CSV table of C-alpha atoms in Angstrom, one decimal:
chain,number,residue,atom,x,y,z
A,7,UNK,CA,35.1,14.4,-18.0
A,8,UNK,CA,34.4,13.5,-21.6
A,9,UNK,CA,32.8,10.2,-20.6
A,10,UNK,CA,30.6,12.0,-18.1
A,11,UNK,CA,29.4,14.5,-20.7
A,12,UNK,CA,28.7,11.8,-23.2
A,13,UNK,CA,26.7,9.8,-20.6
A,14,UNK,CA,24.7,12.9,-19.7
A,15,UNK,CA,23.8,13.7,-23.4
A,16,UNK,CA,23.0,10.1,-24.1
A,17,UNK,CA,20.6,10.0,-21.2
A,18,UNK,CA,18.8,13.2,-22.3
A,19,UNK,CA,18.6,11.9,-25.9
A,20,UNK,CA,17.3,8.5,-24.7
A,21,UNK,CA,14.6,10.2,-22.6
A,22,UNK,CA,13.4,12.4,-25.5
A,23,UNK,CA,13.2,9.4,-27.8
A,24,UNK,CA,11.0,7.5,-25.5
A,25,UNK,CA,8.4,10.3,-25.2
A,26,UNK,CA,6.5,9.6,-28.5
A,27,UNK,CA,5.9,6.0,-27.3
A,28,UNK,CA,3.7,7.4,-24.5
A,29,UNK,CA,1.0,8.4,-27.0
A,30,UNK,CA,-0.5,4.9,-27.3
A,31,UNK,CA,-2.5,4.0,-24.2
A,32,UNK,CA,-1.4,0.3,-24.1
A,33,UNK,CA,2.3,1.3,-24.3
A,34,UNK,CA,1.8,3.9,-21.6
A,35,UNK,CA,0.2,1.3,-19.3
A,36,UNK,CA,3.0,-1.1,-19.9
A,37,UNK,CA,5.7,1.5,-19.4
A,38,UNK,CA,4.0,2.7,-16.3
A,39,UNK,CA,4.0,-0.8,-14.7
A,40,UNK,CA,7.6,-1.3,-15.6
A,41,UNK,CA,8.6,2.2,-14.4
A,42,UNK,CA,6.7,1.8,-11.0
A,43,UNK,CA,8.6,-1.5,-10.5
A,44,UNK,CA,11.9,0.2,-11.2
A,45,UNK,CA,11.0,3.1,-8.8
A,46,UNK,CA,10.6,0.7,-5.9
A,47,UNK,CA,14.2,-0.5,-6.1
A,48,UNK,CA,15.7,2.7,-7.5
A,49,UNK,CA,16.7,4.2,-4.0
A,50,UNK,CA,18.5,1.0,-3.1
A,51,UNK,CA,20.3,1.0,-6.5
A,52,UNK,CA,21.4,4.6,-6.2
A,53,UNK,CA,22.6,4.0,-2.6
A,54,UNK,CA,24.7,1.0,-3.7
A,55,UNK,CA,26.1,2.9,-6.6
A,56,UNK,CA,27.1,5.9,-4.5
A,57,UNK,CA,28.6,3.8,-1.7
A,58,UNK,CA,30.4,1.6,-4.3
A,59,UNK,CA,31.7,4.6,-6.2
A,60,UNK,CA,33.0,6.2,-3.0
A,61,UNK,CA,34.8,3.0,-1.8
A,62,UNK,CA,36.3,2.5,-5.3
A,63,UNK,CA,37.6,6.1,-5.5
A,64,UNK,CA,39.0,5.9,-1.9
A,65,UNK,CA,40.7,2.5,-2.7
A,66,UNK,CA,42.3,3.8,-5.9
A,67,UNK,CA,43.4,7.1,-4.4
A,68,UNK,CA,43.8,6.3,-0.7
A,69,UNK,CA,47.1,8.2,-0.4
A,70,UNK,CA,45.4,11.5,-1.6
A,71,UNK,CA,42.8,11.2,1.2
A,72,UNK,CA,45.1,10.0,3.9
A,73,UNK,CA,47.8,12.5,3.2
A,74,UNK,CA,46.1,15.6,1.8
A,75,UNK,CA,48.3,18.6,0.8
A,76,UNK,CA,48.5,21.6,3.1
A,77,UNK,CA,46.7,24.7,1.9
A,78,UNK,CA,47.3,28.3,3.1
A,79,UNK,CA,44.3,29.9,1.4
A,80,UNK,CA,40.9,29.2,-0.2
A,81,UNK,CA,42.5,29.7,-3.6
A,82,UNK,CA,45.1,27.0,-2.9
A,83,UNK,CA,42.2,24.7,-1.8
A,84,UNK,CA,40.3,25.2,-5.0
A,85,UNK,CA,43.4,24.5,-7.1
A,86,UNK,CA,44.1,21.4,-5.1
A,87,UNK,CA,40.5,20.2,-5.7
A,88,UNK,CA,40.6,20.9,-9.4
A,89,UNK,CA,44.0,19.2,-9.8
A,90,UNK,CA,43.2,16.2,-7.6
A,91,UNK,CA,41.8,13.4,-9.8
A,92,UNK,CA,40.2,11.5,-7.0
A,93,UNK,CA,38.3,14.6,-5.7
A,94,UNK,CA,37.1,15.5,-9.2
A,95,UNK,CA,35.8,11.9,-9.7
A,96,UNK,CA,33.7,12.3,-6.5
A,97,UNK,CA,32.4,15.7,-7.7
A,98,UNK,CA,31.5,14.1,-11.1
A,99,UNK,CA,29.7,11.3,-9.4
A,100,UNK,CA,27.6,13.8,-7.5
A,101,UNK,CA,26.8,15.8,-10.7
A,102,UNK,CA,25.8,12.6,-12.5
A,103,UNK,CA,23.5,11.6,-9.6
A,104,UNK,CA,21.8,15.1,-9.7
A,105,UNK,CA,21.4,14.8,-13.5
A,106,UNK,CA,20.0,11.3,-13.2
A,107,UNK,CA,17.5,12.5,-10.5
A,108,UNK,CA,16.4,15.4,-12.8
A,109,UNK,CA,15.9,13.0,-15.8
A,110,UNK,CA,14.1,10.6,-13.6
A,111,UNK,CA,11.7,13.3,-12.5
A,112,UNK,CA,11.1,14.4,-16.1
A,113,UNK,CA,10.3,10.8,-17.2
A,114,UNK,CA,7.9,10.4,-14.3
A,115,UNK,CA,5.8,13.4,-15.3
A,116,UNK,CA,3.3,11.4,-17.5
A,117,UNK,CA,2.6,9.1,-14.6
A,118,UNK,CA,2.2,11.7,-11.9
A,119,UNK,CA,-0.9,13.6,-10.7
A,120,UNK,CA,-0.6,17.2,-11.7
A,121,UNK,CA,-0.5,18.6,-8.2
A,122,UNK,CA,2.8,16.9,-7.7
A,123,UNK,CA,4.6,19.1,-10.3
A,124,UNK,CA,3.1,22.4,-9.4
A,125,UNK,CA,5.1,25.0,-7.6
A,126,UNK,CA,4.8,24.2,-3.9
A,127,UNK,CA,3.2,20.9,-4.9
A,128,UNK,CA,4.2,19.3,-1.7
A,129,UNK,CA,2.1,21.8,0.3
A,130,UNK,CA,-0.9,21.2,-2.0
A,131,UNK,CA,-0.6,17.5,-1.5
A,132,UNK,CA,-0.3,17.9,2.2
A,133,UNK,CA,-3.4,20.1,2.2
A,134,UNK,CA,-5.3,17.5,0.1
A,135,UNK,CA,-4.4,14.9,2.7
A,136,UNK,CA,-5.7,17.1,5.4
A,137,UNK,CA,-9.0,17.4,3.6
A,138,UNK,CA,-9.3,13.7,3.1
A,139,UNK,CA,-8.6,13.1,6.8
A,140,UNK,CA,-11.1,15.7,7.9
A,141,UNK,CA,-13.7,14.2,5.6
A,142,UNK,CA,-13.1,10.7,7.1
A,143,UNK,CA,-13.5,12.2,10.7
A,144,UNK,CA,-16.7,13.9,9.7
A,145,UNK,CA,-18.1,10.7,8.2
A,146,UNK,CA,-17.2,8.8,11.3
A,147,UNK,CA,-18.9,11.4,13.5
A,148,UNK,CA,-22.0,11.3,11.3
A,149,UNK,CA,-22.2,7.6,11.6
A,150,UNK,CA,-21.9,7.9,15.4
A,151,UNK,CA,-24.7,10.4,15.6
A,152,UNK,CA,-27.0,8.3,13.4
A,153,UNK,CA,-26.2,5.2,15.6
A,154,UNK,CA,-27.3,7.0,18.8
A,155,UNK,CA,-30.3,8.6,17.2
A,156,UNK,CA,-31.4,5.1,16.2
A,157,UNK,CA,-30.6,3.9,19.6
A,158,UNK,CA,-32.9,6.5,21.2
A,159,UNK,CA,-35.7,5.6,18.8
A,160,UNK,CA,-35.2,1.9,19.6
A,161,UNK,CA,-35.4,2.7,23.3
A,162,UNK,CA,-38.6,4.7,22.9
A,163,UNK,CA,-40.4,2.4,20.6
A,164,UNK,CA,-39.9,-1.0,22.4
A,165,UNK,CA,-42.5,-2.8,24.4
A,166,UNK,CA,-40.8,-2.3,27.7
A,167,UNK,CA,-40.9,1.5,27.3
A,168,UNK,CA,-44.6,1.3,26.4
A,169,UNK,CA,-45.5,-0.7,29.5
A,170,UNK,CA,-43.2,0.8,32.1
A,171,UNK,CA,-43.0,4.4,30.9
A,172,UNK,CA,-45.8,5.3,28.6
A,173,UNK,CA,-48.9,3.7,30.2
A,174,UNK,CA,-48.3,5.1,33.7
A,175,UNK,CA,-48.9,8.6,32.2
A,176,UNK,CA,-52.5,7.7,31.2
A,177,UNK,CA,-55.0,8.2,34.0
A,178,UNK,CA,-58.2,6.4,34.6
A,179,UNK,CA,-60.1,8.8,32.4
A,180,UNK,CA,-57.8,8.0,29.5
A,181,UNK,CA,-56.2,11.4,29.7
A,182,UNK,CA,-52.5,11.4,28.7
A,183,UNK,CA,-50.1,13.6,30.8
A,184,UNK,CA,-48.3,14.5,27.5
A,185,UNK,CA,-46.0,17.2,28.9
A,186,UNK,CA,-44.5,15.0,31.5
A,187,UNK,CA,-44.2,12.1,29.1
A,188,UNK,CA,-42.4,14.2,26.4
A,189,UNK,CA,-40.1,15.7,29.1
A,190,UNK,CA,-39.0,12.2,30.1
A,191,UNK,CA,-38.4,11.2,26.4
A,192,UNK,CA,-36.3,14.4,25.8
A,193,UNK,CA,-34.4,13.8,29.0
A,194,UNK,CA,-33.4,10.4,27.6
A,195,UNK,CA,-32.2,12.1,24.5
A,196,UNK,CA,-30.3,14.7,26.4
A,197,UNK,CA,-28.6,12.1,28.6
A,198,UNK,CA,-27.5,10.1,25.5
A,199,UNK,CA,-26.0,13.1,23.8
A,200,UNK,CA,-24.2,14.2,26.9
A,201,UNK,CA,-22.8,10.9,28.0
A,202,UNK,CA,-22.1,9.2,24.6
A,203,UNK,CA,-21.5,12.2,22.3
A,204,UNK,CA,-20.2,14.7,24.9
A,205,UNK,CA,-22.7,17.3,23.6
A,206,UNK,CA,-24.8,19.4,26.0
A,207,UNK,CA,-28.0,21.2,25.0
A,208,UNK,CA,-30.8,22.9,26.9
A,209,UNK,CA,-34.4,21.8,26.4
A,210,UNK,CA,-37.9,23.0,27.2
A,211,UNK,CA,-41.3,21.4,26.6
A,212,UNK,CA,-44.0,24.0,26.6
A,213,UNK,CA,-47.8,23.5,26.3
A,214,UNK,CA,-49.7,25.6,23.7
A,215,UNK,CA,-53.4,26.1,24.5
A,216,UNK,CA,-55.8,27.4,21.8
A,217,UNK,CA,-52.9,28.2,19.6
A,218,UNK,CA,-51.5,30.7,22.0
A,219,UNK,CA,-47.8,30.6,23.1
A,220,UNK,CA,-47.4,32.5,26.2
A,221,UNK,CA,-44.5,35.0,26.1
A,222,UNK,CA,-43.9,34.5,29.8
A,223,UNK,CA,-42.9,30.9,29.2
A,224,UNK,CA,-40.2,31.6,26.6
A,225,UNK,CA,-38.9,35.1,27.6
A,226,UNK,CA,-35.7,33.5,29.2
A,227,UNK,CA,-34.7,31.9,25.9
A,228,UNK,CA,-32.4,33.6,23.3
A,229,UNK,CA,-34.3,35.8,20.9
A,230,UNK,CA,-33.8,33.7,17.8
A,231,UNK,CA,-35.1,30.6,19.7
A,232,UNK,CA,-38.2,32.5,20.7
A,233,UNK,CA,-38.7,33.5,17.0
A,234,UNK,CA,-38.3,29.9,16.0
A,235,UNK,CA,-40.9,28.9,18.6
A,236,UNK,CA,-43.5,31.3,17.2
A,237,UNK,CA,-42.9,30.1,13.6
A,238,UNK,CA,-43.2,26.5,14.6
A,239,UNK,CA,-46.4,27.3,16.5
A,240,UNK,CA,-47.9,28.9,13.4
A,241,UNK,CA,-46.8,26.3,10.8
A,242,UNK,CA,-47.1,23.2,13.1
A,243,UNK,CA,-43.8,22.1,11.5
A,244,UNK,CA,-40.3,21.5,12.9
A,245,UNK,CA,-37.7,24.2,12.2
A,246,UNK,CA,-34.0,24.5,12.9
A,247,UNK,CA,-31.6,27.5,12.7
A,248,UNK,CA,-28.1,28.5,13.7
A,249,UNK,CA,-27.4,32.1,14.8
A,250,UNK,CA,-24.0,33.0,13.3
A,251,UNK,CA,-23.7,36.0,15.7
A,252,UNK,CA,-23.9,34.0,19.0
A,253,UNK,CA,-22.9,30.7,17.4
A,254,UNK,CA,-25.9,29.1,19.0
A,255,UNK,CA,-28.2,26.6,17.3
A,256,UNK,CA,-31.7,25.5,18.0
A,257,UNK,CA,-34.5,23.2,16.7
A,258,UNK,CA,-38.2,23.6,17.7
A,259,UNK,CA,-40.6,20.8,17.0
A,260,UNK,CA,-44.4,20.6,17.6
A,261,UNK,CA,-45.7,17.4,19.0
A,262,UNK,CA,-49.4,17.0,18.4
A,263,UNK,CA,-51.3,14.1,19.9
A,264,UNK,CA,-54.4,13.0,18.0
A,265,UNK,CA,-56.0,12.0,21.2
A,266,UNK,CA,-55.8,15.5,22.6
A,267,UNK,CA,-59.3,16.8,23.4
A,268,UNK,CA,-58.6,20.4,24.4
A,269,UNK,CA,-57.0,21.6,21.1
A,270,UNK,CA,-53.6,21.8,22.7
A,271,UNK,CA,-50.2,20.6,21.6
A,272,UNK,CA,-46.6,20.7,22.8
A,273,UNK,CA,-43.5,22.6,21.5
A,274,UNK,CA,-40.1,21.0,22.1
A,275,UNK,CA,-37.2,23.5,22.2
A,276,UNK,CA,-33.6,22.3,21.9
A,277,UNK,CA,-30.8,24.8,21.8
A,278,UNK,CA,-27.0,24.7,22.3
A,279,UNK,CA,-23.7,26.4,21.6
A,280,UNK,CA,-21.9,23.0,21.3
A,281,UNK,CA,-23.9,21.5,18.5
A,282,UNK,CA,-25.5,22.6,15.2
A,283,UNK,CA,-29.1,21.4,14.8
A,284,UNK,CA,-30.3,20.7,11.3
A,285,UNK,CA,-32.9,18.8,9.2
A,286,UNK,CA,-31.8,15.4,10.7
A,287,UNK,CA,-32.7,16.6,14.2
A,288,UNK,CA,-36.1,17.8,12.9
A,289,UNK,CA,-36.8,14.4,11.4
A,290,UNK,CA,-35.6,12.7,14.6
A,291,UNK,CA,-38.0,14.7,16.7
A,292,UNK,CA,-40.8,14.0,14.2
A,293,UNK,CA,-40.1,10.2,14.4
A,294,UNK,CA,-40.3,10.4,18.2
A,295,UNK,CA,-43.6,12.3,18.0
A,296,UNK,CA,-45.0,9.6,15.6
A,297,UNK,CA,-43.9,6.8,18.0
A,298,UNK,CA,-45.6,8.5,21.0
A,299,UNK,CA,-48.8,9.0,18.9
A,300,UNK,CA,-48.8,5.3,17.9
A,301,UNK,CA,-48.6,4.4,21.6
A,302,UNK,CA,-51.4,6.8,22.4
A,303,UNK,CA,-53.7,5.2,19.8
A,304,UNK,CA,-52.7,1.7,21.0
A,305,UNK,CA,-53.6,2.6,24.6
A,306,UNK,CA,-57.0,3.8,23.5
A,307,UNK,CA,-57.7,0.6,21.6
A,308,UNK,CA,-56.5,-1.6,24.5
A,309,UNK,CA,-58.8,0.2,26.9
A,310,UNK,CA,-61.7,-0.2,24.6
A,311,UNK,CA,-61.0,-3.9,24.0
A,312,UNK,CA,-60.2,-4.6,27.7
A,313,UNK,CA,-62.7,-7.0,29.2
A,314,UNK,CA,-64.8,-5.5,31.9
A,315,UNK,CA,-63.8,-6.6,35.4
A,316,UNK,CA,-66.5,-8.5,37.2
A,317,UNK,CA,-68.2,-6.6,40.0
A,318,UNK,CA,-67.3,-7.8,43.5
A,319,UNK,CA,-70.3,-7.7,45.8
């Protein structure tokens, strides 16, 4: 018992004497490296110490364990434990291990993040891990969205789309069937979102003549979507909004073709309860609009520069 107390006091004193050395940064770094190395093998050392101690105690006092005395009450049991040298040695080993663990924790404090030593620190760390995992998932989802947005732009802007999809919407009089063209483009976007991202949204493409948005064409839409449409019509700019009451989100974007001769333009309405539209969707629709406008200008120049076909008599 005396040896155990001396060992415990010596460990405490030794730990306290080492604290001032933690003040210097270089010493702290060296001690940290050494201590981390020790921590890696510490569980194995403690396990071997515990197993070895138990085997030694059992070997030296095998008779006490194989032929224990008979007890008639709890009081007799306690007396037998206190008077049995072998059992007391096992108890002291347990106490020493607990004391060593407590000292080990105290010495580790300078090398630990603060949340590890707060009350309920484990829960805080667990919550922090959840936040990190959620952020990683959100980042991956954002990358996936950007990939498919760029894929849609790539599909719309390539030569094959211009020849096979865009040019058929231009009649002999160089008039562009803009509404049908934009509906096909938005249909490609809707299909990509639905099949690749598993997100569904409703869409409408509505013509605005002489700056008048007919109420009859939008009356079936949610109220906040109609209000977005009126604002986009007046400002000629894309706008998005999420209604917290219905948990629906929408984006409305005007598409103006520079070749339009009747002072008309289109309004694209996208709304959904499965997805939150934001500024990135506004920019995406704006990029689609610019691409279609470039094609419209190109088609005009190609028609102007196209050589006249010889007359066949």
